[in-house]
Coordinates of C-alpha atoms in Angstrom, one line a residue:
M1 CA 47.2 70.7 -7.4
R2 CA 49.4 67.7 -6.4
W3 CA 51.9 66.1 -8.8
M4 CA 52.9 62.6 -7.9
T5 CA 56.1 61.3 -9.3
G6 CA 59.1 59.0 -8.8
G7 CA 57.3 55.7 -8.6
K8 CA 55.5 52.9 -10.4
L9 CA 52.0 53.9 -11.5
V10 CA 49.5 50.9 -11.4
L11 CA 47.2 51.6 -14.3
P12 CA 44.3 49.3 -15.5
D13 CA 46.4 47.7 -18.2
R14 CA 50.0 48.2 -17.2
V15 CA 52.5 49.3 -14.6
M16 CA 54.1 52.5 -15.7
E17 CA 57.7 52.8 -14.5
N18 CA 58.7 56.3 -13.4
G19 CA 55.1 57.3 -13.8
S20 CA 53.5 60.6 -12.7
L21 CA 50.0 61.6 -11.9
L22 CA 48.4 65.0 -11.4
I23 CA 45.6 65.6 -8.8
G24 CA 43.4 68.6 -9.6
G25 CA 40.8 69.2 -6.8
D26 CA 39.1 65.9 -6.1
R27 CA 39.8 64.3 -9.5
I28 CA 42.7 62.8 -11.4
A29 CA 43.6 65.5 -13.9
E30 CA 46.4 64.0 -15.8
I31 CA 48.5 60.8 -16.1
G32 CA 52.1 61.3 -17.3
G33 CA 53.3 64.6 -18.4
S34 CA 55.5 67.1 -16.5
R35 CA 54.9 69.1 -13.3
P36 CA 52.6 72.1 -13.8
E37 CA 53.8 75.4 -12.4
G38 CA 52.8 75.8 -8.7
A39 CA 51.8 72.1 -8.2
E40 CA 52.8 70.5 -4.9
V41 CA 55.3 67.7 -5.6
V42 CA 54.8 64.3 -3.9
D43 CA 57.9 62.1 -4.5
V44 CA 57.0 58.5 -3.9
R45 CA 60.7 57.6 -3.9
G46 CA 60.5 54.4 -5.9
G47 CA 57.3 53.1 -4.4
Y48 CA 53.9 52.4 -6.0
I49 CA 50.9 54.6 -6.8
L50 CA 47.8 52.5 -6.8
P51 CA 44.0 53.1 -7.1
G52 CA 42.4 53.2 -3.6
F53 CA 41.2 49.9 -2.3
I54 CA 37.5 49.2 -2.0
D55 CA 36.2 46.8 0.7
L56 CA 32.9 45.2 -0.2
H57 CA 32.6 43.1 3.0
V58 CA 33.8 44.5 6.3
H59 CA 32.2 44.5 9.8
G60 CA 34.5 46.9 11.6
G61 CA 38.0 47.8 12.6
G62 CA 40.0 50.0 15.0
G63 CA 38.1 48.6 18.0
A64 CA 34.7 49.5 16.6
D65 CA 31.9 47.6 14.8
F66 CA 29.6 49.2 12.3
M67 CA 26.7 47.8 14.4
D68 CA 27.7 49.4 17.7
N69 CA 24.8 51.8 17.2
T70 CA 26.8 55.1 17.2
P71 CA 27.9 57.2 14.3
D72 CA 31.3 57.5 16.0
A73 CA 31.8 53.7 15.7
I74 CA 31.1 53.9 12.0
R75 CA 33.6 56.7 11.6
T76 CA 36.2 54.9 13.7
A77 CA 36.1 51.8 11.6
A78 CA 36.1 53.7 8.4
C79 CA 39.1 55.7 9.5
A80 CA 41.0 52.6 10.7
H81 CA 40.7 50.9 7.3
C82 CA 41.5 54.1 5.5
A83 CA 44.9 54.2 7.2
H84 CA 45.6 50.9 5.5
G85 CA 44.7 52.0 2.0
T86 CA 40.9 51.5 1.9
T87 CA 39.4 54.6 0.3
A88 CA 35.8 53.3 -0.1
I89 CA 34.0 50.9 2.1
V90 CA 30.7 49.0 2.3
P91 CA 29.7 48.6 6.0
T92 CA 28.4 45.1 6.6
T93 CA 25.8 44.0 9.1
L94 CA 25.4 40.7 11.0
T95 CA 22.3 38.6 11.5
C96 CA 20.2 40.4 14.1
S97 CA 16.7 41.5 14.9
D98 CA 14.9 43.9 12.6
E99 CA 14.9 46.5 15.4
R100 CA 18.7 46.3 15.7
L101 CA 19.0 46.5 11.9
E102 CA 16.9 49.6 11.9
Q103 CA 19.1 51.2 14.5
F104 CA 22.2 50.5 12.4
I105 CA 20.6 52.0 9.3
A106 CA 19.8 55.2 11.2
R107 CA 23.3 55.5 12.5
Y108 CA 24.7 54.8 9.0
L109 CA 22.7 57.5 7.4
E110 CA 23.8 60.0 10.1
A111 CA 27.5 59.0 9.7
K112 CA 27.3 59.3 5.9
R113 CA 26.2 62.9 6.2
T114 CA 29.1 63.7 8.5
N115 CA 32.0 61.3 7.6
A116 CA 35.1 63.4 6.9
C117 CA 38.1 61.4 8.1
G118 CA 38.0 57.9 6.7
A119 CA 37.0 55.9 3.7
D120 CA 34.0 56.9 1.6
L121 CA 30.8 55.1 2.6
L122 CA 29.5 53.5 -0.6
G123 CA 26.3 51.9 0.8
I124 CA 25.1 49.1 3.1
H125 CA 25.8 45.4 2.8
L126 CA 23.2 43.3 4.7
E127 CA 24.6 39.9 5.6
G128 CA 21.6 38.0 6.8
P129 CA 19.4 37.2 8.6
Y130 CA 18.0 34.7 6.1
F131 CA 20.7 32.0 6.5
S132 CA 21.0 28.2 6.9
T133 CA 21.4 27.0 10.4
V134 CA 23.7 24.3 9.0
S135 CA 26.1 26.7 7.4
K136 CA 25.8 29.6 9.8
G137 CA 29.6 29.8 10.6
A138 CA 30.0 32.5 13.2
Q139 CA 26.6 34.2 12.3
P140 CA 24.3 34.2 15.4
V141 CA 21.6 32.2 13.6
T142 CA 19.5 30.4 16.2
A143 CA 16.5 29.6 13.8
Q144 CA 16.0 29.9 10.1
R145 CA 14.1 33.1 9.3
I146 CA 12.1 33.3 6.1
P147 CA 11.8 36.6 4.2
R148 CA 8.5 38.4 3.9
E149 CA 7.9 40.9 1.2
D150 CA 6.6 43.6 3.5
A151 CA 9.6 43.2 5.9
L152 CA 12.0 43.5 3.0
E153 CA 10.3 46.6 1.6
R154 CA 10.3 48.2 5.0
I155 CA 14.0 47.8 5.5
L156 CA 14.8 49.0 2.0
A157 CA 12.6 52.0 2.4
L158 CA 14.2 53.0 5.8
A159 CA 17.7 52.8 4.1
Q160 CA 16.7 55.4 1.5
G161 CA 18.4 53.6 -1.3
E162 CA 21.6 52.9 0.6
V163 CA 21.4 49.1 0.6
I164 CA 23.4 47.9 -2.3
R165 CA 23.7 44.2 -1.5
W166 CA 21.8 41.7 0.6
D167 CA 23.0 38.1 1.3
A168 CA 20.8 35.1 1.8
A169 CA 20.7 31.3 1.5
P170 CA 18.7 30.6 -1.7
E171 CA 17.5 27.2 -0.6
L172 CA 15.1 28.7 2.0
E173 CA 11.5 29.5 1.2
N174 CA 10.4 32.7 -0.6
M175 CA 13.8 33.2 -2.2
E176 CA 12.4 33.8 -5.7
M177 CA 10.4 36.6 -4.2
F178 CA 13.5 37.9 -2.4
A179 CA 15.4 38.0 -5.6
A180 CA 12.6 39.9 -7.4
V181 CA 12.4 42.5 -4.6
M182 CA 16.2 43.0 -4.8
K183 CA 16.0 43.5 -8.6
R184 CA 13.1 46.0 -8.2
H185 CA 15.3 48.1 -5.9
G186 CA 18.6 47.7 -7.7
V187 CA 20.1 45.7 -4.9
L188 CA 22.7 42.9 -5.6
P189 CA 21.3 39.6 -4.2
A190 CA 24.2 37.3 -3.1
V191 CA 24.4 33.7 -2.0
A192 CA 25.8 33.2 1.5
H193 CA 25.9 30.9 4.6
T194 CA 24.1 28.3 2.5
S195 CA 23.6 24.5 2.4
A196 CA 22.2 24.6 -1.2
T197 CA 23.0 22.0 -3.7
A198 CA 24.3 23.0 -7.1
G199 CA 20.9 22.6 -8.6
Q200 CA 19.4 24.9 -6.0
A201 CA 22.2 27.4 -6.6
E202 CA 21.6 27.2 -10.4
L203 CA 17.9 28.0 -9.9
A204 CA 18.9 31.0 -7.7
F205 CA 21.1 32.3 -10.5
V206 CA 18.1 32.1 -12.8
W207 CA 16.0 34.1 -10.3
G208 CA 18.7 36.9 -10.2
F209 CA 21.3 36.0 -7.5
S210 CA 24.5 36.8 -9.2
H211 CA 27.2 37.1 -6.5
V212 CA 28.6 34.6 -4.0
T213 CA 29.7 35.9 -0.6
H214 CA 33.1 34.8 0.9
F215 CA 33.4 32.1 -1.7
Y216 CA 34.6 28.7 -0.2
N217 CA 33.6 29.8 3.3
A218 CA 30.2 28.7 4.8
M219 CA 29.4 27.1 1.5
T220 CA 28.7 23.8 -0.1
T221 CA 30.9 21.8 -2.5
F222 CA 31.0 18.1 -3.6
H223 CA 29.1 16.3 -0.8
K224 CA 26.8 13.4 0.1
V225 CA 23.2 13.6 1.3
N226 CA 21.3 10.4 2.2
R227 CA 23.8 8.3 0.3
R228 CA 23.6 10.4 -2.8
V229 CA 26.4 12.6 -4.1
Y230 CA 25.7 16.3 -5.0
A231 CA 27.7 19.2 -6.3
G232 CA 27.4 22.4 -4.4
V233 CA 27.4 26.2 -4.7
I234 CA 31.1 26.3 -5.5
E235 CA 30.7 24.1 -8.6
A236 CA 27.6 26.0 -9.8
A237 CA 29.3 29.3 -9.5
Y238 CA 32.4 28.1 -11.4
L239 CA 30.1 26.9 -14.2
N240 CA 28.2 30.2 -14.6
D241 CA 30.3 32.9 -16.2
S242 CA 28.0 35.7 -15.2
V243 CA 28.3 35.0 -11.4
T244 CA 30.9 37.0 -9.5
I245 CA 32.6 36.0 -6.3
E246 CA 34.6 37.4 -3.4
L247 CA 37.5 35.9 -1.5
I248 CA 38.7 36.7 2.0
G249 CA 42.3 37.5 1.4
D250 CA 43.8 37.3 4.8
G251 CA 45.9 34.2 4.0
R252 CA 43.8 32.1 6.5
H253 CA 40.3 31.7 5.1
V254 CA 41.4 30.8 1.5
P255 CA 44.6 28.8 0.9
K256 CA 46.9 29.7 -2.0
Q257 CA 45.8 26.9 -4.3
S258 CA 42.2 27.6 -3.8
M259 CA 42.6 31.3 -4.6
L260 CA 44.7 30.5 -7.7
L261 CA 42.1 28.0 -8.9
A262 CA 39.4 30.7 -8.5
L263 CA 41.5 33.2 -10.4
R264 CA 42.1 30.8 -13.2
I265 CA 38.4 29.9 -13.6
K266 CA 36.7 33.2 -12.9
G267 CA 39.4 35.8 -13.7
A268 CA 40.2 39.0 -11.9
D269 CA 37.2 40.9 -13.5
N270 CA 34.9 38.6 -11.6
I271 CA 36.6 38.4 -8.2
A272 CA 36.7 41.0 -5.4
L273 CA 39.2 40.5 -2.6
I274 CA 37.7 41.4 0.8
T275 CA 38.7 41.5 4.4
D276 CA 35.4 40.4 6.2
A277 CA 37.2 42.2 9.0
I278 CA 35.9 42.5 12.6
R279 CA 36.5 45.2 15.1
A280 CA 39.9 43.8 16.1
A281 CA 41.3 44.6 12.6
G282 CA 44.0 47.2 13.0
T283 CA 44.4 46.5 16.7
D284 CA 46.4 44.1 18.9
E285 CA 43.3 42.7 20.6
T286 CA 43.4 39.0 21.3
H287 CA 39.8 38.9 22.6
S288 CA 37.0 40.7 20.7
V289 CA 33.4 40.7 19.7
L290 CA 31.8 40.1 16.3
G291 CA 28.9 42.4 15.9
P292 CA 27.5 44.9 18.4
L293 CA 29.6 45.3 21.5
D294 CA 26.7 44.8 23.9
S295 CA 25.2 41.7 22.2
G296 CA 27.6 40.3 19.6
V297 CA 29.5 37.0 19.4
P298 CA 32.6 36.7 21.6
V299 CA 35.7 35.7 19.6
V300 CA 39.4 35.1 20.1
V301 CA 42.2 36.2 17.8
S302 CA 44.5 33.3 17.3
D303 CA 46.9 32.5 14.4
N304 CA 46.2 35.9 13.0
V305 CA 42.5 35.2 12.4
A306 CA 39.3 35.6 14.5
Q307 CA 37.7 32.4 15.7
L308 CA 34.8 31.4 17.9
Q309 CA 35.8 30.7 21.5
D310 CA 35.5 26.9 21.0
F311 CA 37.5 27.1 17.8
S312 CA 34.7 25.5 15.9
S313 CA 34.7 28.1 13.2
Y314 CA 36.5 31.2 11.9
A315 CA 34.6 34.4 12.9
G316 CA 35.8 36.9 10.3
S317 CA 39.3 38.2 9.8
V318 CA 41.5 40.8 11.4
A319 CA 43.0 41.8 8.1
T320 CA 43.1 45.2 6.3
L321 CA 43.4 45.4 2.5
D322 CA 47.1 46.3 2.5
R323 CA 47.7 42.9 4.1
V324 CA 45.4 41.3 1.5
L325 CA 47.5 42.8 -1.2
R326 CA 50.7 41.5 0.3
V327 CA 49.1 38.0 0.7
A328 CA 47.8 37.9 -2.8
H329 CA 50.8 39.4 -4.6
L330 CA 53.8 38.6 -2.4
E331 CA 52.8 35.3 -0.8
Y332 CA 50.5 33.8 -3.4
G333 CA 52.3 35.1 -6.4
I334 CA 49.4 36.8 -8.2
P335 CA 50.6 39.5 -10.6
L336 CA 50.2 43.1 -9.3
L337 CA 47.8 44.1 -12.0
Q338 CA 45.4 41.3 -11.3
T339 CA 45.7 41.9 -7.5
S340 CA 45.0 45.6 -7.9
R341 CA 42.0 44.9 -10.1
M342 CA 40.5 42.6 -7.5
L343 CA 41.1 45.2 -4.8
S344 CA 39.8 48.2 -6.7
L345 CA 38.1 48.1 -10.1
T346 CA 36.1 44.9 -9.7
P347 CA 34.7 45.9 -6.3
A348 CA 34.0 49.3 -7.8
R349 CA 31.9 47.7 -10.5
L350 CA 30.1 45.5 -8.1
S351 CA 29.3 48.6 -6.0
G352 CA 28.0 50.5 -9.0
V353 CA 30.7 53.2 -8.8
A354 CA 33.2 52.1 -11.5
K355 CA 32.6 55.2 -13.6
R356 CA 34.2 57.3 -10.8
K357 CA 36.3 55.0 -8.7
G358 CA 38.4 51.9 -8.9
S359 CA 41.2 52.8 -11.3
L360 CA 43.7 55.5 -12.0
E361 CA 42.1 57.2 -15.0
V362 CA 41.7 60.9 -15.9
G363 CA 38.4 62.3 -14.6
K364 CA 37.9 59.7 -11.8
D365 CA 38.0 60.4 -8.1
A366 CA 41.5 60.9 -6.9
D367 CA 41.3 57.9 -4.5
I368 CA 45.0 56.9 -4.3
V369 CA 47.2 54.7 -2.2
V370 CA 50.9 55.4 -2.2
M371 CA 53.0 52.4 -1.0
T372 CA 56.6 51.7 -0.5
D373 CA 58.5 49.2 -2.6
A374 CA 57.7 46.7 0.2
F375 CA 54.0 47.4 -0.2
Q376 CA 53.6 49.3 3.1
V377 CA 51.1 52.2 3.0
S378 CA 52.7 55.6 3.1
R379 CA 49.9 57.9 2.0
V380 CA 46.2 57.7 1.4
Y381 CA 44.1 60.2 -0.6
V382 CA 40.4 60.2 -0.7
R383 CA 38.9 62.4 -3.5
G384 CA 42.2 64.3 -3.5
E385 CA 42.4 64.9 0.2
L386 CA 45.3 63.5 2.2
R387 CA 43.5 61.3 4.8
H388 CA 46.6 59.4 6.1
K389 CA 50.3 59.8 6.1
A390 CA 52.6 57.2 7.7
S391 CA 55.0 58.5 10.3
A392 CA 58.6 58.6 9.1

């Protein structure tokens, strides 16, 4: 048993000053109370005890990309983010051939069986390949690909139920079928890299699309087409209370005012903060690759964000979720409870694991981040096991 004490406990509904928490095995056994006899004492020395962060959208870190086609790469990235407070992660792919996607799925399944050092692997997030060439951003989309039911079923079968989300541009052909297949398999269909009008987005929401990927980025808003003005995906998502969104929280992709507007309209229960991090996250690299090392997109890291070499587009972030917390709470002024919810409980719900992860509650997994009073990570526990301890 471990008894944490001497800090501020960030609970779902309040911050408990001088709070304490007991870890029993891999679960949270008690909140509050006194130290049980024989329990190891963890004194957080005036810092914070938070639920572990959950990253729904992340391509890599620590010099590795999840699509490098080796289990070691997946473990390296999961460990790199774990050191920054991420206790559960959803590896994200990039637009690629079906063959490359199948290779990634095989390596993911192998890594999940043996992962023992980093963040828990919650499932697979497929970002693409069914995207708009107009709003591709840094995605390597050379031609629009249209989904076929047999191809979707093949990928989902190979993944053995591990795909939990699949992104697509809903204005493309066959997207009603795409949404139906996702529903049949319990996969979250999300709008991404799209040139859809608000009307097309609203129709997609009727079909079953219910989440919007990296909201504001590679996405339509108020615009003109052939001398006629249209609203975009952003307005349609704001008007639909059942649609959830995610925001890249690196302080570069989404300005303060835009994040605060999203929070005011959607609320913390409908927003997940993400990194969209590439392999350069957690490193000092200034030149990197988005996607597989042997065939990905070359990028440069400038102004603390990844960009295409011609600087025409951002290409993912180099952030970790502890930095996202500091941006949202310290720089943007979002209250800690709301920031914590967007980092943990909301992404847990969107991943289908909120009954066991995402908040400090008795009976849930002991996924815990201990931070200093300046919000620097000092300890990380995954299911009660100490996975990272900062050097003194």
